[in-house]
Each structure stands twice: as C-alpha cells, then as structure tokens.
Amino acid sequence: MSSQTSTDPLLILSSALQTAFEAVAGRTGVDPVIRSSDRADAQANGALGLAKELGQNPRQVAEAVLAECAGLAGICSSVEVAGPGFLNLVFSNDFLSRLLNEVASDPRVGIGTVPSKRVVIDYSAPNVAKEMHVGHLRTTVIGDSLVRMLSFVGHEVIRENHIGDWGTPFGMLIEHLLDLGETQAADHLSLGDLDGFYKQARTKFDADETFQDRARSRVVLLQSGDAETRRLWNLLVNLSTHHFNAVYKLLGVLLTDDDLMGESAYNDLLPQVVNRLDKLGLLQQSAGADVVFPPGYTNREGEPLPLIVQKGQGGFNYATSDLACVIDRVERLQADLLLYVVGSPQAQHLAMVFDVARMAGWLVEPNEAVHVAFGNVLGSDRKIMKSRSGDPLKFIDLIEEAVSRADAAIAAKNPDLSETERHEIARMVGIGSVKYADLSTDRVRDYVFDWERMLSFDGNTAPYLQYAHARICSIFRRADISRVSVRDVVPTLVEPQERELALALLAFNAAVVDTIDKYSPHRLCTYLYDLATTFTAFYEHCPVLKDGYESTRQSRLALCDLTARVLNQGLALLGIETPEQM
Ligand code: ARG
C-alpha cells in the first residue's frame, strides 16, 4: 500500500519522519526506527544512529529533525525529545478521526494491496484410501487461511492438494478391491470407512504370501500404465477424494477437485528429475542408490546425509516427486513463491529438497520456497490425539462433535432462538472454534485440543470474537438503526477508551501485513482478540445508546460498526464465519 493511501497512522507517521530525517542526514534511506512506547503512541529512535553517523549529539539531531517536521502538524498533538534523543509522539485525535472515517468508507476496511506474486500453496495433502484424521487439521486450516489472506492482499494464489495417491500400497489396495468385488468395495468406501478398507488389505498382505505376490505384480502393472489397473486405481482415488471433498465442504475450506495435484501427477517427470541431476553432475552412488549430497546434512554418525532420488531397483521415492514438484511449480506454473504447509517432522526432507533444487538451478532467487511448518495436536494426555478406539480421531467425527457441542452452548446462552437459527449458528461457532483454536496457537508449537476452552465465550476463542461481533449487530437491531447509516460519521474521540479503540481499529492492516510476513495466522488472532477486549472496555465505559447527545451516539455507533466490520473481515481471513446473533 502506498503511503498516500494508507490509513495506518504508524505508516503515515513513519513516512513524514523519514523525510525529516533524510533532510537532516543529507541522504536518502534513513530509518526513523519507530517502535511503540509506554509514554506515547510511538517513539522514533533514529536520531541515535544518525548522530553517530554525523558525529553530533543525538538530542541535537532529534531537535533538528523536529524543526524539519512540518508534516507532523496534521498528525501529532505532541512531539517531544526525550532521554538520550528519542522522539516521543502522540497522535492527534483529529488525525485519528479522519483516518477512521476513511477506513469506514473503504470496503476493505483499511487492508491494502501489495505487488502481486504468483504463489503456490501446498496444503492438506491427505493420503488416498486413508481417512482424514486430526493430523490433517492443521495443514488444512492453516493453508486455507493463508490462501484467503494472500489472495485478499492481491497475490495470485494457486492451491495444490498434494495427495498421496501413488506408491507400493496401491498394489495391495487394488488386489483387495478385486477380492471384494468392485461394487461391494465401492459401497464400503463410500460409507467413508477408508481406514477399515486399508486395514483389511494390510492384514491380508501381512498374512498371505500369494496376496503379497499379487500386490507386488499389481504395482508393476500400475507403474507401467496398464489400462485396467489404472481404471481400478482411479476408482480408489475417486472414492477417496469424494470423502475429502465432503470434509472440505463441511469445514468451509476452499479446496476442490480442481486443486488436486497428487504425487501421481509428477510420475512422468520423475525420470527427468534424475536425468537432469545426472547431467548437472550432481548424482552420486550410495549403497546402490542414486543420491545427491546437499552440503550441511549429516546423520547420527556424523556422515554426510544423502537425498535419495532413485532406489537400487530403479524405483523413485517421495524426494524425487518433491523435486519434480519444484520443477513443475517453477517452470510450468511460473510461481514466484512456493509454500509448503507441512508438519515439522518433514522439515529436514523439505530443506534437503529445496537445497538440491537450488544446487540444480531450479530454484533461483528471487524465487523462494518456504516450509510453513507446524506442531502436533495433542490430547489431554499430551500425546498425539487419538479416538477412544486408539485410532487417530477422524476428521469428520471431530467436526460433528464441535457442532453439536456448540449447539448445546448456544441453546444455553440464547434459548429464544428458533431451532433452524440455532443450528446455523452452531455450525459457524463449532467449526469456527476448532479452526480458531488451531490458528491462534503459534503454528510451530504443539497444542492441547481442549473442547471446553475452545468453545468458551471467554478468552482468546472464536465464540468470544463471534459474540463481540453479534453483540454489536444487536445494538443496531435494538435501536433499529441501519449500520450503513453511520458510515459517513466522523467519530469524535473524547474518552480514552474511544481513543484506544480507534488505535486498535487502525492497526488492522499492520496486523495482516505482519501475519502474512511470517505466515503465522496466530498473529492476526492475537490482534482480533486485543481488538475485542479493547471494544469491551469501550463498551463498558462509553454508553452507546443511552448517551443524551445525538452526536456522541452517532460517533459511538460509528466506532461499533467499524469494530464489527474489522472482526468480520479478520475472521473471514481466517476462514471463520460471523453470525449476526448468538
Ligand atoms: N501426503 C504427505 C503426508 O501425508 C504430505 C505431502 C506434503 N506435500 C509435499 N509436497 N510433500 O505426509
């Protein structure tokens, strides 16, 4: 966002100060070094560094900067030189009011756009013929929110669902399908019992040698492109993706069949990957396999660690298909940025793949690949979350439980709602709770899945934020005032709580920029939670409808409306819906 159109007070301040610092320095590119401060809205510490450069006293430099700062008049109500040469700055209320009014007339509520990049996001990636379980929650939910944010600020986002649809297990799965008979297998699988099907195949495979042989020959047929085998394989893939789609739809994530780009899609590229590495002189032999040694990786014995691209018998593996993936994304899709929303255990695998791709010249600056890693979801015993049967908790069961728990909570809170209304709200709140609990934890950390906490109306939770939003909607409903009618009101900031709320509202863009910068949705969650608590303090201290003055009432209603819009937009960027009543 260019500074002229920005509604972020800190950005505007920063560019005004920068001009003054540059005038004093006699050169461009001086950083005013702005940070937050207890004493003021902002503090600029740039005079310290500049004084050293100019061989002058920092306080004098700070004074000189102030003298150059004609532009600050419309921005700050107070500017003073403090301590060794800090500038303490306080925004003027008029300036903040004017910005609020600008944000209110902006359908994007202050969120700017950035120069567009083409971004491929690899996320969700469940495995065919296996149930989606709680282990796929984080990649799906974090990926979905990054897709929403990156698109919103103007990037061209390509979603890729790198499903596990290839490899040796398909031999046994296809043979099992044949044993059951296609119709019966299809019935079985369309009931959503993918895990049962997989387990049966596995059990047979472990117990029966002839079945093992059949499975192995079937893999060979599959790899050589045998038409009938391909047809059977397709059947398995389609039944699985049908199940994945049902989960995505229920959860409200954007993935569809158009985004499927599974391991099998890179099949034809695999020999090419190895040939190209060979031509570049990067291939080496290690224990009978073709490998690349990217520098800097060692095993437990301290020996160099290879990335295996072709096994002894000629088979390719996961690393080969991930290298093909990089080639495809950079060369065919012309992507600038590749994001991989994949669990932390795959950190070394991805780092090695990226390094080999760089060595091969497939991934060259400014093109970039980033592992957006995340930790585990733990049960109350702090172990990987399991269902009562000991299997990983099924995704679909998790969502259904969230919605039914939310339904009970809403019924208790608001018994007047009709059943249809309540079910719809429960869907938004239940699913929102699961997503928010996940997104609000720093993604690199593990977190404990806790129904009570995530569904609580207090604390940093979806229901708390959704409720804050619904409460604002209800203020307007009760007063029978349309929300749009207050959007051209310029709010007047008199009480400290009004000013705090204004500052929080105007920090929305900065929070989104920061969240995208670190690919860390919890930063946006923290912002929204702060906004909602700031709103609560405002609402307690500043009567909205009861105030006797029409102008105060209008001004406060305008603040309410804008708060609801920012909450709504912020949650939408996280993939969470906001009911108008709760
Ligand atoms: N299907 C893989 C798994 O379940 C995740 C794939 C992640 N994406 C990738 N390009 N490797 O572990």
Coordinates of C-alpha atoms and ligand atoms in Angstrom, one line a residue:
M1 CA 0.0 0.0 0.0
S2 CA 1.5 3.3 -0.9
S3 CA 1.8 5.8 2.0
Q4 CA -0.6 8.3 0.4
T5 CA -3.5 5.9 0.5
S6 CA -2.5 4.3 3.8
T7 CA -4.8 4.5 6.7
D8 CA -2.2 3.1 9.1
P9 CA -1.2 6.0 11.4
L10 CA 2.2 4.5 12.1
L11 CA 3.0 4.2 8.4
I12 CA 1.9 7.8 7.7
L13 CA 4.0 9.0 10.7
S14 CA 6.9 7.0 9.6
S15 CA 7.0 8.4 6.1
A16 CA 6.7 12.0 7.4
L17 CA 9.5 11.4 9.9
Q18 CA 11.6 9.7 7.3
T19 CA 11.5 12.8 5.1
A20 CA 12.7 14.9 8.1
F21 CA 15.5 12.5 9.0
E22 CA 16.6 12.5 5.4
A23 CA 16.7 16.3 5.2
V24 CA 18.9 16.3 8.4
A25 CA 21.1 13.5 7.1
G26 CA 21.5 14.9 3.7
R27 CA 20.9 11.5 2.1
T28 CA 18.0 9.2 1.4
G29 CA 17.2 5.8 3.0
V30 CA 17.3 6.8 6.7
D31 CA 15.2 4.7 9.0
P32 CA 13.4 6.7 11.7
V33 CA 13.3 3.5 13.8
I34 CA 9.7 3.6 15.1
R35 CA 8.6 1.5 18.0
S36 CA 5.8 1.5 20.4
S37 CA 6.2 3.3 23.7
D38 CA 4.6 3.5 27.1
R39 CA 4.8 7.2 27.2
A40 CA 3.4 8.0 23.8
D41 CA 1.7 6.3 20.8
A42 CA 5.1 5.9 19.2
Q43 CA 8.7 6.5 19.7
A44 CA 11.3 7.3 16.9
N45 CA 14.8 6.3 17.9
G46 CA 16.5 7.1 14.6
A47 CA 18.4 10.1 15.9
L48 CA 20.7 7.9 17.9
G49 CA 22.2 6.1 14.9
L50 CA 22.1 9.3 12.7
A51 CA 24.0 11.2 15.4
K52 CA 26.8 8.7 15.3
E53 CA 26.9 8.9 11.5
L54 CA 27.1 12.7 11.6
G55 CA 29.3 12.9 14.7
Q56 CA 26.8 15.1 16.5
N57 CA 24.8 15.0 19.8
P58 CA 21.7 12.8 19.5
R59 CA 19.4 15.2 21.2
Q60 CA 20.5 18.0 18.9
V61 CA 19.9 15.7 15.9
A62 CA 16.4 14.9 17.3
E63 CA 15.8 18.7 17.7
A64 CA 16.9 19.3 14.1
V65 CA 14.6 16.5 12.9
L66 CA 11.7 18.2 14.7
A67 CA 12.5 21.5 13.0
E68 CA 12.2 19.8 9.7
C69 CA 8.9 18.1 10.6
A70 CA 6.3 20.5 9.2
G71 CA 4.3 17.4 8.1
L72 CA 3.8 16.3 11.7
A73 CA 1.5 19.2 12.4
G74 CA -1.5 17.4 11.0
I75 CA -0.5 14.1 12.5
C76 CA 0.6 14.6 16.1
S77 CA -0.8 16.6 19.0
S78 CA 2.5 16.3 20.9
V79 CA 6.1 15.6 19.9
E80 CA 8.9 15.8 22.4
V81 CA 12.6 15.0 22.6
A82 CA 13.1 12.6 25.4
G83 CA 16.0 10.7 27.1
P84 CA 19.2 10.5 25.0
G85 CA 17.4 11.7 21.8
F86 CA 14.2 9.8 21.4
L87 CA 11.2 11.4 19.8
N88 CA 8.0 10.7 21.7
L89 CA 5.0 11.1 19.5
V90 CA 1.3 11.3 20.3
F91 CA -1.3 11.2 17.5
S92 CA -3.8 14.0 17.4
N93 CA -7.4 12.9 17.9
D94 CA -8.5 14.8 14.8
F95 CA -6.0 12.9 12.7
L96 CA -7.2 9.5 14.0
S97 CA -10.8 10.5 13.5
R98 CA -10.1 11.4 9.9
L99 CA -8.4 8.1 9.3
L100 CA -11.3 6.2 10.9
N101 CA -13.7 8.0 8.6
E102 CA -11.5 6.9 5.6
V103 CA -11.4 3.3 6.7
A104 CA -15.2 3.3 7.2
S105 CA -15.7 4.3 3.6
D106 CA -13.3 1.6 2.4
P107 CA -14.9 -1.8 1.6
R108 CA -11.5 -3.4 2.6
V109 CA -11.6 -1.7 6.0
G110 CA -8.0 -0.5 5.6
I111 CA -6.4 -3.6 4.2
G112 CA -4.1 -2.5 1.4
T113 CA -2.8 -4.5 -1.6
V114 CA 0.7 -5.4 -2.4
P115 CA 2.6 -6.1 -5.7
S116 CA 1.2 -9.4 -6.8
K117 CA 3.3 -12.6 -6.8
R118 CA 2.2 -16.0 -8.1
V119 CA 2.1 -18.2 -5.0
V120 CA 1.6 -22.0 -4.9
I121 CA 0.4 -23.3 -1.6
D122 CA 0.7 -27.0 -0.9
Y123 CA -1.6 -27.9 1.9
S124 CA -4.0 -30.6 3.3
A125 CA -2.5 -33.5 1.3
P126 CA -4.3 -36.5 2.8
N127 CA -3.5 -39.9 1.6
V128 CA -5.8 -41.9 -0.7
A129 CA -7.6 -44.8 0.9
K130 CA -7.0 -43.4 4.3
E131 CA -9.4 -41.5 6.4
M132 CA -8.6 -37.8 7.0
H133 CA -7.8 -37.6 10.7
V134 CA -6.9 -35.0 13.2
G135 CA -3.3 -34.9 11.8
H136 CA -4.7 -33.2 8.7
L137 CA -6.4 -30.5 10.6
R138 CA -3.6 -28.0 11.0
T139 CA -2.3 -28.2 7.4
T140 CA -5.9 -27.8 6.1
V141 CA -6.9 -24.9 8.3
I142 CA -3.6 -23.0 8.3
G143 CA -3.3 -23.5 4.5
D144 CA -6.9 -22.3 4.0
S145 CA -6.3 -19.1 6.0
L146 CA -3.1 -18.3 4.2
V147 CA -4.9 -18.8 0.8
R148 CA -7.5 -16.3 1.9
M149 CA -5.1 -13.7 3.2
L150 CA -2.6 -13.9 0.3
S151 CA -5.4 -13.6 -2.2
F152 CA -7.0 -10.7 -0.3
V153 CA -3.9 -8.6 -0.5
G154 CA -3.6 -9.2 -4.2
H155 CA -1.4 -12.3 -4.8
E156 CA -2.3 -14.8 -7.4
V157 CA -2.7 -18.0 -5.4
I158 CA -2.6 -21.5 -6.8
R159 CA -3.9 -24.1 -4.4
E160 CA -2.3 -27.5 -4.6
N161 CA -3.5 -30.6 -2.8
H162 CA -0.6 -32.9 -3.0
I163 CA -2.5 -36.1 -2.0
G164 CA -0.7 -39.3 -1.5
D165 CA -2.1 -41.3 -4.4
W166 CA 0.9 -43.3 -5.6
G167 CA 3.3 -45.9 -4.3
T168 CA 3.5 -49.5 -3.2
P169 CA 0.4 -49.7 -1.0
F170 CA -1.7 -49.3 -4.1
G171 CA -0.8 -52.8 -5.2
M172 CA -2.4 -54.4 -2.1
L173 CA -5.3 -51.9 -2.2
I174 CA -6.2 -52.7 -5.8
E175 CA -6.0 -56.5 -5.1
H176 CA -8.2 -56.1 -2.1
L177 CA -10.7 -54.2 -4.2
L178 CA -10.7 -57.0 -6.7
D179 CA -11.3 -59.6 -3.9
L180 CA -14.2 -57.7 -2.5
G181 CA -15.7 -57.0 -6.0
E182 CA -15.9 -53.5 -7.3
T183 CA -19.5 -52.8 -6.2
Q184 CA -19.0 -54.1 -2.7
A185 CA -15.7 -52.2 -2.3
A186 CA -17.3 -49.0 -3.6
D187 CA -20.2 -49.4 -1.1
H188 CA -17.7 -50.0 1.6
L189 CA -15.6 -47.0 0.7
S190 CA -18.4 -44.6 0.0
L191 CA -19.6 -45.1 3.6
G192 CA -16.5 -43.3 4.4
D193 CA -14.8 -46.2 6.1
L194 CA -11.5 -45.8 4.3
D195 CA -9.4 -46.9 7.2
G196 CA -11.3 -50.2 7.6
F197 CA -10.6 -51.0 3.9
Y198 CA -7.0 -50.1 4.3
K199 CA -6.6 -52.2 7.4
Q200 CA -8.2 -55.3 5.8
A201 CA -5.8 -55.0 2.9
R202 CA -2.9 -54.7 5.2
T203 CA -3.9 -57.7 7.3
K204 CA -4.2 -59.8 4.2
F205 CA -0.9 -58.6 3.0
D206 CA 0.8 -59.4 6.2
A207 CA -0.7 -62.9 6.5
D208 CA -0.8 -64.2 2.9
E209 CA 2.2 -64.7 0.7
T210 CA 0.2 -65.2 -2.5
F211 CA -1.6 -61.9 -1.8
Q212 CA 1.8 -60.3 -1.4
D213 CA 2.9 -61.5 -4.8
R214 CA -0.3 -60.3 -6.4
A215 CA 0.1 -56.9 -4.7
R216 CA 3.7 -56.6 -6.0
S217 CA 2.8 -57.6 -9.6
R218 CA -0.1 -55.1 -9.4
V219 CA 2.3 -52.3 -8.5
V220 CA 4.4 -53.1 -11.6
L221 CA 1.3 -53.1 -13.7
L222 CA 0.2 -49.7 -12.2
Q223 CA 3.6 -48.2 -12.9
S224 CA 3.8 -49.5 -16.4
G225 CA 0.4 -47.8 -17.1
D226 CA -1.7 -50.9 -17.6
A227 CA -5.1 -49.6 -18.6
E228 CA -7.3 -51.9 -16.4
T229 CA -5.0 -51.4 -13.4
R230 CA -5.2 -47.6 -13.9
R231 CA -9.0 -47.9 -14.0
L232 CA -9.1 -49.7 -10.7
W233 CA -6.7 -47.2 -9.2
N234 CA -8.8 -44.3 -10.4
L235 CA -11.8 -45.9 -8.7
L236 CA -9.9 -45.8 -5.4
V237 CA -8.7 -42.3 -5.9
N238 CA -12.2 -41.0 -6.8
L239 CA -13.8 -42.7 -3.8
S240 CA -11.3 -41.1 -1.5
T241 CA -11.4 -37.6 -3.0
H242 CA -15.2 -37.8 -2.7
H243 CA -14.7 -38.3 1.0
F244 CA -12.1 -35.5 1.3
N245 CA -14.4 -33.1 -0.5
A246 CA -17.2 -33.8 1.9
V247 CA -14.8 -32.9 4.7
Y248 CA -13.7 -29.7 3.0
K249 CA -17.2 -28.7 2.3
L250 CA -18.3 -29.2 5.9
L251 CA -15.3 -27.3 7.1
G252 CA -15.7 -24.5 4.7
V253 CA -12.2 -24.6 3.2
L254 CA -11.7 -23.6 -0.4
L255 CA -10.2 -26.9 -1.8
T256 CA -12.0 -28.6 -4.7
D257 CA -11.2 -31.3 -7.2
D258 CA -9.6 -28.6 -9.4
D259 CA -6.8 -28.3 -6.8
L260 CA -5.8 -31.9 -6.8
M261 CA -2.2 -32.3 -7.7
G262 CA -1.2 -35.6 -6.1
E263 CA 2.0 -37.5 -6.2
S264 CA 0.9 -39.4 -9.3
A265 CA 0.7 -36.2 -11.3
Y266 CA 4.5 -36.0 -11.3
N267 CA 5.1 -39.5 -12.5
D268 CA 6.2 -38.6 -16.0
L269 CA 8.6 -36.1 -14.6
L270 CA 10.5 -38.5 -12.3
P271 CA 13.0 -40.0 -14.8
Q272 CA 13.6 -36.4 -16.0
V273 CA 14.5 -35.3 -12.5
V274 CA 17.2 -38.0 -12.2
N275 CA 18.5 -37.3 -15.8
R276 CA 18.8 -33.6 -15.2
L277 CA 20.6 -34.2 -11.9
D278 CA 22.9 -36.6 -13.6
K279 CA 23.7 -34.1 -16.5
L280 CA 24.5 -31.5 -13.9
G281 CA 27.0 -33.8 -12.4
L282 CA 25.1 -33.8 -9.0
L283 CA 24.3 -37.6 -8.9
Q284 CA 26.4 -39.9 -6.8
Q285 CA 26.1 -43.6 -5.9
S286 CA 25.5 -44.5 -2.3
A287 CA 24.6 -48.0 -1.1
G288 CA 23.4 -48.9 -4.6
A289 CA 21.1 -45.9 -4.9
D290 CA 21.3 -42.7 -6.9
V291 CA 21.6 -39.8 -4.5
V292 CA 22.6 -36.1 -4.1
F293 CA 24.6 -34.9 -1.2
P294 CA 23.4 -31.3 -0.4
P295 CA 26.1 -29.8 1.9
G296 CA 25.4 -29.4 5.6
Y297 CA 23.3 -32.6 6.4
T298 CA 24.7 -35.4 8.5
N299 CA 23.3 -38.5 10.1
R300 CA 23.7 -39.5 13.7
E301 CA 27.2 -40.9 13.0
G302 CA 28.2 -37.5 11.6
E303 CA 28.4 -38.9 8.0
P304 CA 27.1 -36.8 5.1
L305 CA 23.4 -37.4 4.6
P306 CA 22.1 -38.1 1.0
L307 CA 18.8 -37.3 -0.6
I308 CA 17.9 -40.5 -2.4
V309 CA 16.3 -39.9 -5.8
Q310 CA 16.4 -43.4 -7.2
K311 CA 16.5 -46.6 -5.3
G312 CA 18.6 -49.6 -6.2
Q313 CA 15.8 -51.4 -8.2
G314 CA 15.1 -48.2 -10.1
G315 CA 12.1 -47.0 -8.0
F316 CA 11.6 -43.4 -7.3
N317 CA 10.5 -42.0 -4.0
Y318 CA 9.0 -39.2 -2.1
A319 CA 12.0 -36.9 -2.5
T320 CA 12.0 -37.5 -6.3
S321 CA 8.4 -36.5 -6.6
D322 CA 9.0 -33.4 -4.4
L323 CA 11.9 -32.4 -6.7
A324 CA 9.6 -32.8 -9.7
C325 CA 7.1 -30.7 -7.8
V326 CA 9.5 -27.8 -7.5
I327 CA 10.3 -28.1 -11.2
D328 CA 6.7 -28.1 -12.1
R329 CA 5.8 -25.2 -9.9
V330 CA 8.6 -23.0 -11.1
E331 CA 8.9 -24.0 -14.8
R332 CA 5.3 -24.8 -15.7
L333 CA 3.3 -22.7 -13.3
Q334 CA 5.9 -19.9 -13.2
A335 CA 5.4 -19.4 -9.5
D336 CA 7.4 -16.9 -7.6
L337 CA 6.8 -18.3 -4.2
L338 CA 6.2 -21.9 -3.1
L339 CA 4.7 -22.5 0.3
Y340 CA 4.5 -26.0 1.9
V341 CA 2.1 -26.2 4.8
V342 CA 3.5 -29.5 6.1
G343 CA 4.2 -30.7 9.6
S344 CA 7.5 -30.1 11.4
P345 CA 8.7 -33.7 11.1
Q346 CA 9.2 -33.2 7.4
A347 CA 11.5 -30.2 8.0
Q348 CA 14.7 -32.0 7.0
H349 CA 13.1 -33.7 4.0
L350 CA 11.9 -30.3 2.6
A351 CA 15.1 -28.5 3.5
M352 CA 17.1 -31.1 1.5
V353 CA 14.7 -31.0 -1.4
F354 CA 14.9 -27.2 -1.5
D355 CA 18.7 -27.2 -1.3
V356 CA 19.0 -29.8 -4.1
A357 CA 16.6 -27.7 -6.2
R358 CA 18.9 -24.7 -5.6
M359 CA 22.0 -26.7 -6.4
A360 CA 20.4 -27.8 -9.7
G361 CA 19.4 -24.2 -10.5
W362 CA 15.7 -25.0 -10.4
L363 CA 15.0 -22.7 -7.5
V364 CA 16.8 -19.4 -8.1
E365 CA 16.3 -16.1 -6.3
P366 CA 14.0 -14.2 -6.2
N367 CA 12.0 -17.4 -6.4
E368 CA 11.6 -18.8 -3.0
A369 CA 10.4 -21.9 -1.3
V370 CA 9.2 -21.8 2.4
H371 CA 8.3 -24.7 4.7
V372 CA 5.4 -23.4 6.7
A373 CA 5.9 -25.9 9.5
F374 CA 3.5 -26.7 12.3
G375 CA 3.5 -28.8 15.5
N376 CA 1.1 -31.5 16.7
V377 CA -2.4 -31.5 18.1
L378 CA -2.3 -33.3 21.4
G379 CA -4.9 -35.0 23.5
S380 CA -5.4 -34.1 27.2
D381 CA -2.7 -36.7 28.0
R382 CA -0.3 -34.6 25.9
K383 CA 0.1 -37.4 23.4
I384 CA -0.9 -37.3 19.7
M385 CA -4.7 -37.1 19.8
K386 CA -6.4 -40.4 19.4
S387 CA -10.0 -41.6 19.4
R388 CA -11.4 -43.9 22.1
S389 CA -10.6 -46.9 19.8
G390 CA -7.0 -45.8 19.8
D391 CA -7.0 -44.8 16.1
P392 CA -6.3 -41.2 15.2
L393 CA -9.5 -39.2 15.6
K394 CA -11.5 -39.0 12.4
F395 CA -11.8 -35.5 11.0
I396 CA -15.5 -35.9 10.3
D397 CA -16.2 -37.0 13.8
L398 CA -14.3 -34.1 15.2
I399 CA -16.3 -31.6 13.2
E400 CA -19.6 -33.2 14.1
E401 CA -18.8 -33.1 17.8
A402 CA -17.7 -29.5 17.6
V403 CA -21.0 -28.5 16.0
S404 CA -23.1 -30.5 18.5
R405 CA -21.2 -29.1 21.5
A406 CA -21.7 -25.5 20.1
D407 CA -25.4 -26.2 19.6
A408 CA -25.7 -27.1 23.3
A409 CA -23.7 -24.0 24.4
I410 CA -25.8 -21.7 22.2
A411 CA -29.1 -23.2 23.4
A412 CA -28.0 -22.4 27.0
K413 CA -26.9 -18.9 26.2
N414 CA -29.8 -17.9 24.0
P415 CA -32.9 -20.1 24.5
D416 CA -35.1 -17.8 22.4
L417 CA -33.5 -18.8 19.1
S418 CA -35.5 -21.0 16.7
E419 CA -34.1 -24.4 16.1
T420 CA -33.1 -23.5 12.5
E421 CA -31.4 -20.4 13.6
R422 CA -29.6 -22.2 16.4
H423 CA -28.3 -25.0 14.1
E424 CA -26.9 -22.5 11.6
I425 CA -25.2 -20.5 14.4
A426 CA -23.9 -23.7 16.0
R427 CA -22.3 -24.7 12.7
M428 CA -20.5 -21.4 12.5
V429 CA -19.4 -21.4 16.1
G430 CA -18.5 -25.1 16.3
I431 CA -16.4 -25.1 13.2
G432 CA -15.0 -21.6 14.0
S433 CA -13.9 -22.8 17.4
V434 CA -11.9 -25.7 16.0
K435 CA -10.3 -23.6 13.4
Y436 CA -9.6 -20.7 15.8
A437 CA -8.1 -22.9 18.5
D438 CA -5.7 -24.2 15.9
L439 CA -4.9 -20.9 14.2
S440 CA -4.5 -18.9 17.4
T441 CA -1.6 -21.1 18.6
D442 CA 1.8 -20.2 17.2
R443 CA 1.9 -22.8 14.4
V444 CA 5.4 -24.1 15.3
R445 CA 4.2 -25.2 18.7
D446 CA 2.1 -28.2 19.8
Y447 CA -1.2 -27.5 21.4
V448 CA -3.6 -29.5 23.5
F449 CA -7.0 -30.0 22.0
D450 CA -9.5 -28.8 24.7
W451 CA -13.2 -28.7 23.9
E452 CA -14.1 -26.6 27.0
R453 CA -11.5 -24.0 26.2
M454 CA -12.1 -23.6 22.5
L455 CA -15.9 -23.3 23.0
S456 CA -15.7 -20.9 25.8
F457 CA -17.3 -17.5 25.4
D458 CA -14.3 -16.0 27.4
G459 CA -10.7 -15.7 26.4
N460 CA -9.0 -15.9 23.1
T461 CA -11.6 -18.1 21.3
A462 CA -13.8 -18.0 18.3
P463 CA -17.0 -17.7 20.3
Y464 CA -15.6 -14.7 22.2
L465 CA -14.9 -12.9 19.0
Q466 CA -18.1 -14.0 17.3
Y467 CA -20.0 -12.9 20.3
A468 CA -18.4 -9.5 20.3
H469 CA -19.5 -9.2 16.6
A470 CA -23.0 -10.4 17.3
R471 CA -23.4 -8.1 20.2
I472 CA -22.6 -5.1 18.0
C473 CA -25.1 -6.3 15.5
S474 CA -27.7 -6.5 18.2
I475 CA -27.0 -2.9 19.4
F476 CA -28.1 -1.7 15.9
R477 CA -31.0 -4.1 15.8
R478 CA -32.3 -3.0 19.2
A479 CA -32.1 0.7 18.2
D480 CA -33.4 0.0 14.8
I481 CA -30.6 1.9 13.1
S482 CA -29.0 0.7 9.9
R483 CA -25.3 0.1 10.1
V484 CA -24.7 1.7 6.8
S485 CA -26.2 4.9 8.0
V486 CA -23.4 5.7 10.4
R487 CA -20.6 5.0 7.9
D488 CA -20.0 8.6 6.9
V489 CA -20.0 9.9 10.5
V490 CA -16.6 11.2 11.6
P491 CA -16.1 9.8 15.1
T492 CA -15.1 12.2 17.8
L493 CA -12.6 10.7 20.3
V494 CA -13.1 12.1 23.7
E495 CA -12.8 9.3 26.3
P496 CA -9.5 7.4 26.5
Q497 CA -11.4 4.2 25.7
E498 CA -12.6 5.7 22.4
R499 CA -9.1 6.6 21.5
E500 CA -7.8 3.2 22.4
L501 CA -10.4 1.6 20.2
A502 CA -9.5 3.9 17.4
L503 CA -5.9 3.0 17.6
A504 CA -6.8 -0.7 17.6
L505 CA -9.1 -0.4 14.6
L506 CA -6.4 1.5 12.6
A507 CA -3.8 -1.3 13.3
F508 CA -5.7 -3.9 11.3
N509 CA -3.6 -3.5 8.2
A510 CA -0.4 -3.7 10.1
A511 CA -1.6 -7.0 11.7
V512 CA -2.5 -8.5 8.4
V513 CA 0.9 -7.5 6.9
D514 CA 2.7 -8.9 9.8
T515 CA 0.7 -12.2 9.7
I516 CA 1.5 -12.7 6.0
D517 CA 5.1 -11.8 6.5
K518 CA 5.6 -14.6 9.0
Y519 CA 2.9 -16.9 7.5
S520 CA 1.6 -17.1 11.1
P521 CA -2.2 -16.7 11.5
H522 CA -1.9 -16.6 15.3
R523 CA -0.7 -13.0 14.9
L524 CA -4.0 -12.0 13.3
C525 CA -5.8 -13.9 16.1
T526 CA -3.9 -12.0 18.7
Y527 CA -4.8 -8.7 17.0
L528 CA -8.5 -9.6 16.8
Y529 CA -8.6 -10.7 20.4
D530 CA -6.9 -7.4 21.5
L531 CA -9.4 -5.5 19.4
A532 CA -12.4 -7.4 21.0
T533 CA -11.1 -6.7 24.6
T534 CA -10.5 -3.1 23.7
F535 CA -14.0 -2.9 22.4
T536 CA -15.3 -4.5 25.6
A537 CA -13.6 -1.8 27.7
F538 CA -15.0 0.9 25.4
Y539 CA -18.5 -0.6 25.6
E540 CA -18.4 -0.7 29.4
H541 CA -17.2 2.9 29.8
C542 CA -18.9 4.6 27.0
P543 CA -22.7 4.2 26.8
V544 CA -23.6 4.0 23.2
L545 CA -27.4 4.2 23.0
K546 CA -28.0 5.8 26.4
D547 CA -25.9 8.9 25.8
G548 CA -28.0 12.0 25.7
Y549 CA -26.2 13.7 22.9
E550 CA -27.1 12.6 19.4
S551 CA -23.6 13.4 18.1
T552 CA -22.0 11.2 20.7
R553 CA -24.4 8.4 20.0
Q554 CA -23.7 8.7 16.2
S555 CA -19.9 8.8 16.8
R556 CA -20.0 5.7 19.1
L557 CA -22.3 3.8 16.8
A558 CA -19.7 4.5 14.0
L559 CA -17.0 3.0 16.2
C560 CA -19.2 0.0 16.9
D561 CA -20.0 -0.6 13.3
L562 CA -16.3 -0.4 12.3
T563 CA -15.3 -2.8 15.0
A564 CA -17.9 -5.3 13.8
R565 CA -16.6 -4.9 10.3
V566 CA -13.0 -5.5 11.2
L567 CA -13.9 -8.5 13.3
N568 CA -15.9 -9.9 10.5
Q569 CA -13.2 -9.3 7.9
G570 CA -10.4 -10.5 10.2
L571 CA -12.3 -13.7 11.0
A572 CA -13.1 -14.2 7.3
L573 CA -9.4 -14.1 6.5
L574 CA -9.1 -17.0 8.9
G575 CA -11.9 -18.8 7.2
I576 CA -14.3 -18.2 10.1
E577 CA -17.9 -17.0 9.8
T578 CA -19.6 -14.5 12.0
P579 CA -23.2 -14.9 12.9
E580 CA -25.3 -11.7 13.4
Q581 CA -26.8 -13.1 16.6
M582 CA -25.8 -15.7 19.1
Ligands
ARG1 N1 0.9 -36.7 1.8 C1 2.0 -36.3 2.6 C2 1.9 -36.8 4.0 O1 0.8 -37.2 4.4 C3 2.1 -34.7 2.7 C4 2.5 -34.1 1.4 C5 3.1 -32.7 1.6 N2 3.4 -32.0 0.5 C6 4.6 -32.3 -0.2 N3 4.8 -31.6 -1.3 N4 5.5 -33.1 0.3 O2 2.9 -36.8 4.7

